[in-house]
mmCIF file of C-alpha atoms in Angstrom:
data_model
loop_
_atom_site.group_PDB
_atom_site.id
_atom_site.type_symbol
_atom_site.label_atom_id
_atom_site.label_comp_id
_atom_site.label_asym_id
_atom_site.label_seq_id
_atom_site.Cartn_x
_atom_site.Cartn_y
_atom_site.Cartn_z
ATOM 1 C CA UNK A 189 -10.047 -10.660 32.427
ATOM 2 C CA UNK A 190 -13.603 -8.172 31.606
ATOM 3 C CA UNK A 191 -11.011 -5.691 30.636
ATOM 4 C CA UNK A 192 -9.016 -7.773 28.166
ATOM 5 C CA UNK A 193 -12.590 -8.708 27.135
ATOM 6 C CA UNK A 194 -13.996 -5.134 26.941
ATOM 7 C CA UNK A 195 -10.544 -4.018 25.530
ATOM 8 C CA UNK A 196 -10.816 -6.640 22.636
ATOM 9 C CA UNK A 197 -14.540 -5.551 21.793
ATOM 10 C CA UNK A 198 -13.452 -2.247 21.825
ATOM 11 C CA UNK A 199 -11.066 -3.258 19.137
ATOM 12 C CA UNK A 200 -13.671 -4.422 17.268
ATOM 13 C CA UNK A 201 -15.663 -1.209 16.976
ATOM 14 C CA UNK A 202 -12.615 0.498 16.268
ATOM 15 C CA UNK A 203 -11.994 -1.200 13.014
ATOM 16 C CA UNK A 204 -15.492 -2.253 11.847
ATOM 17 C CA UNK A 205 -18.301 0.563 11.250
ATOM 18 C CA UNK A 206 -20.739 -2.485 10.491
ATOM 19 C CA UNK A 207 -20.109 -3.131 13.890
ATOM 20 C CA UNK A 208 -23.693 -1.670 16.438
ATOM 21 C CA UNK A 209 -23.687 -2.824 19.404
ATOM 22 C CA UNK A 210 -21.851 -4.777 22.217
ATOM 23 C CA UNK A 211 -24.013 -7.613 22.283
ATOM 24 C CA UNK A 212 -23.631 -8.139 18.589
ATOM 25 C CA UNK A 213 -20.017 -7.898 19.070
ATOM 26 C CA UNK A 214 -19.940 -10.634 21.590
ATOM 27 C CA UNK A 215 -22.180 -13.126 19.959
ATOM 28 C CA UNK A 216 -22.066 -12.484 16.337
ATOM 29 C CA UNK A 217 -18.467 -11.740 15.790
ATOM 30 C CA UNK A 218 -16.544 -15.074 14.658
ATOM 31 C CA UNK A 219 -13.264 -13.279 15.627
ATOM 32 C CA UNK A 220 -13.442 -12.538 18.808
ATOM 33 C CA UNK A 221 -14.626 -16.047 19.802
ATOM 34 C CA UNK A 222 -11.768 -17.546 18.000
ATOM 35 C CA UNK A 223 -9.509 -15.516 20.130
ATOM 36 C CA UNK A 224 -11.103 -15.689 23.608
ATOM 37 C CA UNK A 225 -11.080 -19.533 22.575
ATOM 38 C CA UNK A 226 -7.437 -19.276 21.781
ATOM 39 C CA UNK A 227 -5.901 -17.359 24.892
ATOM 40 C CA UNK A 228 -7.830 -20.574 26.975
ATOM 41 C CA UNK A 229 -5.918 -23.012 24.601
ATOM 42 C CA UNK A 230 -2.762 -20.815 24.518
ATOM 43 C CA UNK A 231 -2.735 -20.832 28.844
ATOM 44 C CA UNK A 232 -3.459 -24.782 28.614
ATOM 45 C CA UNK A 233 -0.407 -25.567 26.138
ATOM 46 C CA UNK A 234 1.717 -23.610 28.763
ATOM 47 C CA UNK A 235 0.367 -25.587 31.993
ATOM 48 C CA UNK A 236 1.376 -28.857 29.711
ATOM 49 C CA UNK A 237 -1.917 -29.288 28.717
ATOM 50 C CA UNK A 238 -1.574 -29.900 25.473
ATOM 51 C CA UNK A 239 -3.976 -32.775 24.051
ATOM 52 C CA UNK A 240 -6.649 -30.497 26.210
ATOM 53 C CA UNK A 241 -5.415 -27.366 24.103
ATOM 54 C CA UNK A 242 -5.272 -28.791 20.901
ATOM 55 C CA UNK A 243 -8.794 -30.113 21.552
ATOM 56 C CA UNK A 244 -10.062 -27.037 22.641
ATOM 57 C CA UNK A 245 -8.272 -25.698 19.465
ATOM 58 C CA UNK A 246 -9.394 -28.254 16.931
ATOM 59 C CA UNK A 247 -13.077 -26.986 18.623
ATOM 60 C CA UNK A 248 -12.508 -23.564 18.062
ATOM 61 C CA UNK A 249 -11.553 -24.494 14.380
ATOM 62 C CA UNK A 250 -14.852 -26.136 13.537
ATOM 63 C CA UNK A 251 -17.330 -23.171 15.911
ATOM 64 C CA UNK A 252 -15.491 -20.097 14.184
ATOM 65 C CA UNK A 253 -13.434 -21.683 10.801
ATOM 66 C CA UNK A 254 -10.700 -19.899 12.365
ATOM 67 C CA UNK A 255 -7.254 -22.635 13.067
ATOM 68 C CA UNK A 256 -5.240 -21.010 15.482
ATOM 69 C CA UNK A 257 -2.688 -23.138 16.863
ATOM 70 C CA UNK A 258 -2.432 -23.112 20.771
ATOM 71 C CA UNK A 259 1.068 -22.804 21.014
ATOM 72 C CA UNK A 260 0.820 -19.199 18.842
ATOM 73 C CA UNK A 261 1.445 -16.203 20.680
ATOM 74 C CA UNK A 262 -1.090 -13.626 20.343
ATOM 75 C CA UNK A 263 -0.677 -9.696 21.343
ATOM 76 C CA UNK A 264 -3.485 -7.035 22.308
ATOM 77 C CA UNK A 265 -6.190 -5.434 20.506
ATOM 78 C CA UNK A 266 -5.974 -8.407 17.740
ATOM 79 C CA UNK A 267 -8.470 -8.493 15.376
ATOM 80 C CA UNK A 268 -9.691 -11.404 12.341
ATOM 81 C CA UNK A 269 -12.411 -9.167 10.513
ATOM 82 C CA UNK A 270 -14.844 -12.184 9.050
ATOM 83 C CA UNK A 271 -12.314 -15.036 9.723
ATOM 84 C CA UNK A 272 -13.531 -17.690 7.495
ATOM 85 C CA UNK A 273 -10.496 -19.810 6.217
ATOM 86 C CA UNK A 274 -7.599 -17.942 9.101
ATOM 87 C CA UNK A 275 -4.442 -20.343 9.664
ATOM 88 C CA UNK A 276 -1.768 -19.318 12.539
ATOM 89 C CA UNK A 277 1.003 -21.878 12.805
ATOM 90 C CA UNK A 278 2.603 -22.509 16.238
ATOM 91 C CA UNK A 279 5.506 -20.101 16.013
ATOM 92 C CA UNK A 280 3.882 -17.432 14.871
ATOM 93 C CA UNK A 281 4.330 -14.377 16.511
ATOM 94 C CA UNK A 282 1.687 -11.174 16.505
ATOM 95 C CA UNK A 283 2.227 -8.547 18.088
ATOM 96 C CA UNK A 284 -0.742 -5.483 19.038
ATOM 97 C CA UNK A 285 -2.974 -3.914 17.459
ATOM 98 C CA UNK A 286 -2.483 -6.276 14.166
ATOM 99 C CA UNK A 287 -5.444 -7.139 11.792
ATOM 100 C CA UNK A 288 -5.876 -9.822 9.277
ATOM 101 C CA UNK A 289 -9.101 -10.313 7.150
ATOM 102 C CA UNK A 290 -10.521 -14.000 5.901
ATOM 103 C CA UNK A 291 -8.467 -16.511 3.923
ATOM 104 C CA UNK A 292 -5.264 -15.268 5.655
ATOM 105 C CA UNK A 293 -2.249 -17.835 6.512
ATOM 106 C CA UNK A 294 0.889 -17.543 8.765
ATOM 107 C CA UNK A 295 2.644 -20.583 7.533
ATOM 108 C CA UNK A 296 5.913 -22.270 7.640
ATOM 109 C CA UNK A 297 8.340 -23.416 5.211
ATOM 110 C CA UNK A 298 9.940 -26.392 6.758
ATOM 111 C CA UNK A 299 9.128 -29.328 8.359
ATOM 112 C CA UNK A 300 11.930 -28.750 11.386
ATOM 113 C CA UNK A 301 10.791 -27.746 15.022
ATOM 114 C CA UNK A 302 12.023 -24.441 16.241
ATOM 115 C CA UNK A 303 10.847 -21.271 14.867
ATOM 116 C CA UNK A 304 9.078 -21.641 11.179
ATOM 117 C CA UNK A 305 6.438 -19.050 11.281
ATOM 118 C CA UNK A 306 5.875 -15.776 10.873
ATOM 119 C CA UNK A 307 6.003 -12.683 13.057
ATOM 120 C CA UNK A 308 4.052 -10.077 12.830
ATOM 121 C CA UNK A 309 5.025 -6.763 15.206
ATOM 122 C CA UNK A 310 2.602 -4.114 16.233
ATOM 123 C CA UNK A 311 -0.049 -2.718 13.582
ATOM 124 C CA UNK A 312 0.163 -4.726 10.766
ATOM 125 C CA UNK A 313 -2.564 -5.095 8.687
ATOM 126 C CA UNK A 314 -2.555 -8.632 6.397
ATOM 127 C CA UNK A 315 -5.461 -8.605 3.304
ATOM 128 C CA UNK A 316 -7.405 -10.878 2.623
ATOM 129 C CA UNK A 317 -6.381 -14.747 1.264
ATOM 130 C CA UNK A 318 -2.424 -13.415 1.302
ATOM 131 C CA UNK A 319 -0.339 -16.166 2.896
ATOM 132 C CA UNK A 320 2.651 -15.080 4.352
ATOM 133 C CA UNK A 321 5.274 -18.032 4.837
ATOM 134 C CA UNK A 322 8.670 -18.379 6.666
ATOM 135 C CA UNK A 323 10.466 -17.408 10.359
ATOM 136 C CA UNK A 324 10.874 -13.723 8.900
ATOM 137 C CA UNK A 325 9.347 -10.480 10.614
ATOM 138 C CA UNK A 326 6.900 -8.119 8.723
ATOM 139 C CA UNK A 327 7.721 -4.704 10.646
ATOM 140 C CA UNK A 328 5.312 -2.712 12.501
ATOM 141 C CA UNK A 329 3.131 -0.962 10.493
ATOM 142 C CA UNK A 330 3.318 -2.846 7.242
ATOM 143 C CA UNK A 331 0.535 -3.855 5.045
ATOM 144 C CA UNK A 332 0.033 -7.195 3.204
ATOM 145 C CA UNK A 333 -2.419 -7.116 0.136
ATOM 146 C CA UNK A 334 -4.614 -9.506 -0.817
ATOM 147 C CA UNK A 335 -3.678 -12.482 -1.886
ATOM 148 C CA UNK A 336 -0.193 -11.583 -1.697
ATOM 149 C CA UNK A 337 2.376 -14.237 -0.583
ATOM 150 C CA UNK A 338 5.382 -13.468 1.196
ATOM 151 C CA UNK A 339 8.359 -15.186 1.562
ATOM 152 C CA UNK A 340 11.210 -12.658 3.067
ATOM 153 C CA UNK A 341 10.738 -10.231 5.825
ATOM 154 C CA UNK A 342 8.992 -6.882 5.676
ATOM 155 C CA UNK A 343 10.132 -3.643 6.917
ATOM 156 C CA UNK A 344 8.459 -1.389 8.864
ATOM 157 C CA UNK A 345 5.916 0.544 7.332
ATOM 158 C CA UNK A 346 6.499 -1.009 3.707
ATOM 159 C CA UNK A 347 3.236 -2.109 1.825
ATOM 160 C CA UNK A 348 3.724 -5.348 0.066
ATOM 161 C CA UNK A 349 1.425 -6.759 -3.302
ATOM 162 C CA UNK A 350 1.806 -9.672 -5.528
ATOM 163 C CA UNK A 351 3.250 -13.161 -5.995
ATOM 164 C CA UNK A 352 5.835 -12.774 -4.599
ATOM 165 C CA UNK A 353 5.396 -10.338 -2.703
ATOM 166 C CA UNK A 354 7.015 -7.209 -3.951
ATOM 167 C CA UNK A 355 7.487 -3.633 -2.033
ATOM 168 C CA UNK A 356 5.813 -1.240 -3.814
ATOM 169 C CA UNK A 357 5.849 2.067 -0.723
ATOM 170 C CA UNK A 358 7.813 2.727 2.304
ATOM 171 C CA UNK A 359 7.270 4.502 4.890
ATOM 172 C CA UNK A 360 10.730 6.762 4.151
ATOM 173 C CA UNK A 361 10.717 6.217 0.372
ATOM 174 C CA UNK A 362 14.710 6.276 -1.532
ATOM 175 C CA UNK A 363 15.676 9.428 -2.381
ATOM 176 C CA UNK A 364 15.368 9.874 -6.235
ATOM 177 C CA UNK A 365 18.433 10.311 -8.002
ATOM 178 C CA UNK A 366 18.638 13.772 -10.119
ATOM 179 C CA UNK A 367 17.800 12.582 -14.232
ATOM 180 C CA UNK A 368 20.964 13.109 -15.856
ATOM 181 C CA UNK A 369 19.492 12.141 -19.604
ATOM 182 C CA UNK A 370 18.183 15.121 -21.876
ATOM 183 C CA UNK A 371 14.583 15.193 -21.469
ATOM 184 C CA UNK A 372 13.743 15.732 -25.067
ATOM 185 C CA UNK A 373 16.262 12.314 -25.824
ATOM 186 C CA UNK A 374 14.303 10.265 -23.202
ATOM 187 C CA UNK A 375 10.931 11.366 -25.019
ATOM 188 C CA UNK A 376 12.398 10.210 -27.985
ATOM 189 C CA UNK A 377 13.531 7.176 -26.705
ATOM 190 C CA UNK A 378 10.295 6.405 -25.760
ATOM 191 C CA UNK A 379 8.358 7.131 -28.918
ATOM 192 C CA UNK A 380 11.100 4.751 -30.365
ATOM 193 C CA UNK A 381 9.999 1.741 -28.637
ATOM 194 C CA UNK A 382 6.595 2.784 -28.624
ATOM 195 C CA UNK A 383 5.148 2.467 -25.075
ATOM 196 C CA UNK A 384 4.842 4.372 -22.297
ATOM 197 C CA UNK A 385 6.996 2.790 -19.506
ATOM 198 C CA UNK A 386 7.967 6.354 -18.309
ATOM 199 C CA UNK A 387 4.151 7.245 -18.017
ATOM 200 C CA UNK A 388 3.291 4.191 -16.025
ATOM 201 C CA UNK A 389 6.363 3.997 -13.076
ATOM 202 C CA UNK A 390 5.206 8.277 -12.695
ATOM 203 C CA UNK A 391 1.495 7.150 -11.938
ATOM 204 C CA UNK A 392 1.691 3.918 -10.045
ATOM 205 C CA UNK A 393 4.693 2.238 -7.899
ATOM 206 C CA UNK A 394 4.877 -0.363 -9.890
ATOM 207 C CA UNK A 395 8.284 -2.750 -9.846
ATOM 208 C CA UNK A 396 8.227 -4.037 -13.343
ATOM 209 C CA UNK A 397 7.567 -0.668 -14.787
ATOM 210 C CA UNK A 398 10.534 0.666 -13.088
ATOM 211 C CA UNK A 399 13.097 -1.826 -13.838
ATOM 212 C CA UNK A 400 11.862 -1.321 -18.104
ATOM 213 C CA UNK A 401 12.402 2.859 -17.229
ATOM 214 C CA UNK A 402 16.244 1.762 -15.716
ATOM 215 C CA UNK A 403 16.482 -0.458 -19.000
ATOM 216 C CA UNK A 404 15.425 1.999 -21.421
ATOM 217 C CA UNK A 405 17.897 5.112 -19.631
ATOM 218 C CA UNK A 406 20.376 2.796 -19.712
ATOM 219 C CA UNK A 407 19.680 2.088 -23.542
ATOM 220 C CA UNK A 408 19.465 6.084 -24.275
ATOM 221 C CA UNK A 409 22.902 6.461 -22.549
ATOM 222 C CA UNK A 410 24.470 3.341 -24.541
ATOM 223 C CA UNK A 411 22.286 4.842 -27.838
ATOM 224 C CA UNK A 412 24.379 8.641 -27.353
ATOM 225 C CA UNK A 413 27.736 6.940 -26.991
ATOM 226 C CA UNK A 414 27.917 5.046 -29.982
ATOM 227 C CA UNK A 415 26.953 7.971 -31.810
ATOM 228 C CA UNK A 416 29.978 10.141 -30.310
ATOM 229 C CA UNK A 417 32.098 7.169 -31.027
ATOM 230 C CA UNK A 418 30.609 7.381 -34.612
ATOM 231 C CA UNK A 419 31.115 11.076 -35.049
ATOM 232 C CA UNK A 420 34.671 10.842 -33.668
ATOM 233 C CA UNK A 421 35.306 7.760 -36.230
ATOM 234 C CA UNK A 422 34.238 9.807 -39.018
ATOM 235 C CA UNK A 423 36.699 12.814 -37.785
ATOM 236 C CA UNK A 424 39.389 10.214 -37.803
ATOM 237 C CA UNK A 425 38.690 8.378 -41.347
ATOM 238 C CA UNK A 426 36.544 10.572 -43.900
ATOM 239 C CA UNK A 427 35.589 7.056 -45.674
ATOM 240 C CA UNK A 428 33.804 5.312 -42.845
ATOM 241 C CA UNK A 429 30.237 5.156 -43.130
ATOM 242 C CA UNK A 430 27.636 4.232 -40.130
ATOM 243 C CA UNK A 431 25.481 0.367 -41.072
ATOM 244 C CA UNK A 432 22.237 0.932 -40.498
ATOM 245 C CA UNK A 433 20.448 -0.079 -37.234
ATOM 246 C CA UNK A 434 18.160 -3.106 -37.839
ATOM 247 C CA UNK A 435 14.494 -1.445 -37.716
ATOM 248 C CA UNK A 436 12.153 -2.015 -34.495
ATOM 249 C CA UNK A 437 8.682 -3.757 -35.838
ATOM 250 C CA UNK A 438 5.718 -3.046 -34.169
ATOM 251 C CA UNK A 439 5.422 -6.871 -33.813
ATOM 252 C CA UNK A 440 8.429 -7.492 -31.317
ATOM 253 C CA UNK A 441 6.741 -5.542 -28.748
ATOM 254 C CA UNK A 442 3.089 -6.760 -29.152
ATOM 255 C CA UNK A 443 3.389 -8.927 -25.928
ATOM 256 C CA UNK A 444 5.248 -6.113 -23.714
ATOM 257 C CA UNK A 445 2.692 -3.869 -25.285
ATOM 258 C CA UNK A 446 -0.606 -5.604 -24.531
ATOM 259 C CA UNK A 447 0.943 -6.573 -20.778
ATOM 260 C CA UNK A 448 1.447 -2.952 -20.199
ATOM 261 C CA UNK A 449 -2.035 -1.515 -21.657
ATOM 262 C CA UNK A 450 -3.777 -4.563 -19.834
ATOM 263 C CA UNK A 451 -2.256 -3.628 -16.019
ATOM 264 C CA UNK A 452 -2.144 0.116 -16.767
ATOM 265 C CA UNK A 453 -5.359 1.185 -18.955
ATOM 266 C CA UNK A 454 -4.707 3.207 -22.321
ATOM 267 C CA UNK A 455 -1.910 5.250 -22.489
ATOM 268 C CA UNK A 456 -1.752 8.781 -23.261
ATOM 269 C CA UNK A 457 -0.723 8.031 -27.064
ATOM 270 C CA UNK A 458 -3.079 5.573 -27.515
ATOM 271 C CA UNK A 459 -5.750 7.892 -26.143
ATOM 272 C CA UNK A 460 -4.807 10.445 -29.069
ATOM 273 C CA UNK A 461 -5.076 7.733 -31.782
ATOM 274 C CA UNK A 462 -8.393 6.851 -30.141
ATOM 275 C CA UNK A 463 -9.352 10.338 -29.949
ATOM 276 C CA UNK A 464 -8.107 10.909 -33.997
ATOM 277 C CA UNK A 465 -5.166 12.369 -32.997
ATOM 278 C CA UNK A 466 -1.617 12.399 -34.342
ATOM 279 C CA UNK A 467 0.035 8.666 -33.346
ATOM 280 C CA UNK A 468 3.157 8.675 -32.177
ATOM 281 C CA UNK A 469 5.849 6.768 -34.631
ATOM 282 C CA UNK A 470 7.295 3.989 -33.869
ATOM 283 C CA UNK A 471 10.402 2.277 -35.610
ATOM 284 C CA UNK A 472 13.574 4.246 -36.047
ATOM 285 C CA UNK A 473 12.302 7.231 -37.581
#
């Protein structure tokens, strides 16, 4: 039992530097307490002792502000830095080594017994206030950022932001494919619609700045075809003439525009125009 309890302080100093000294460790640290307090509850709920273990629970709750439920299985080494506002349901699983910061919840989804909580395998680290809900894993290694809430599992090593949750790294990251669109097209493609999208998915992993890069490739290789369908209609009949494009107003984009510069900061272009320099065009010139 002192080495679970010297193992679990240890823990502690590992993963806190405002952590000094043992003694402040063992009094001062809201954390710990709610743990020691839980593996008492946890071996109570298995001797059948369950009103005793949810009192001793419901106790714990109102010393630390920590609600773990007794029936929660707990690994080694866990840590709750600060604690204030942590909710573990009764099927939730963690494994070692795992630590979650204040506001966190391990919730269900359903109102049917059997498993409706999360679990949680070895080194996960959960941010603060994110609420992770559902009988789905979140793989070893993976990290949860704040205020994030996830509803499908996790794998291993992944890092997971926003609402919902969205995977923005792996540990092995896909393969990217080789660009098969002229550079100096793509450029152009850009300047056309007059934002940066390229700029933004090459700095940051960012989801919805991906999927408008896949959208606008897409749109250069659907742009190139019709014009070799137009050239070879021309070949074919010298008295066809192209209709010209409807033009792309500055005002169609101003809400994709001011999302983008309000997530990302300025972009480069708009740095230039800021700066005095050239702008870049925008329409179909």
């Amino acid at each position: 039992m002192f080495q679970r309890l010297r193992e679990d302080i240890n823990s502690v100093f590992a993963r806190d530097p405002a952590a000094r000294n043992f003694l402040e460790v063992l009094t001062n640290y809201p954390g710990l307490h709610a743990l020691l307090l839980h593996r008492l509850a946890h071996w109570l709920w298995q001797k059948q002792l369950k009103w005793l273990a949810r009192t001793l629970s419901t106790f714990s709750r109102w010393l630390t502000g920590i609600e773990i439920h007794p029936g929660a299985k707990i690994g080694r080494r866990f840590f709750i830095d600060h604690g204030m506002g942590v909710v573990i349901g009764e099927t939730a699983e963690v494994g070692d080594d795992v630590t979650l910061y204040q506001g966190v919840t391990l919730g269900g989804t359903s109102w049917h017994k059997g498993k409706r909580h999360p679990t949680l395998e070895d080194g996960v680290i959960v941010g603060a206030g994110a609420k992770i809900l559902g009988p789905f894993s979140v793989g070893a290694g993976a990290k949860v950022g704040s205020n994030a809430v996830v509803t499908k599992e996790v794998p291993a090593g992944a890092t997971v932001v926003g609402i919902p949750g969205k995977i923005v790294k792996r540990t092995d990251p896909d393969i990217a494919e080789a660009l098969e669109v002229d550079p100096e097209r793509r450029e152009a493609m850009r300047r056309k619609f007059g934002f940066d999208a390229y700029g933004v998915s090459e700095d940051m992993p960012d989801p919805v700045a991906r999927s408008i890069q896949a959208m606008l490739d897409h749109m250069h290789a659907v742009d190139e075809r019709i014009e070799r369908m137009c050239g070879t209609l021309r070949k074919l009949d010298a008295s066809y003439r192209e209709g010209k494009l409807p033009e792309l107003r500055d005002e169609d984009f101003a809400d994709i525009l001011s999302d983008v510069d309000a997530c990302c900061g300025p972009t480069g272009s708009e740095h230039d125009r800021d700066q005095g320099g050239p702008e870049s065009p925008r329409g179909n010139g």
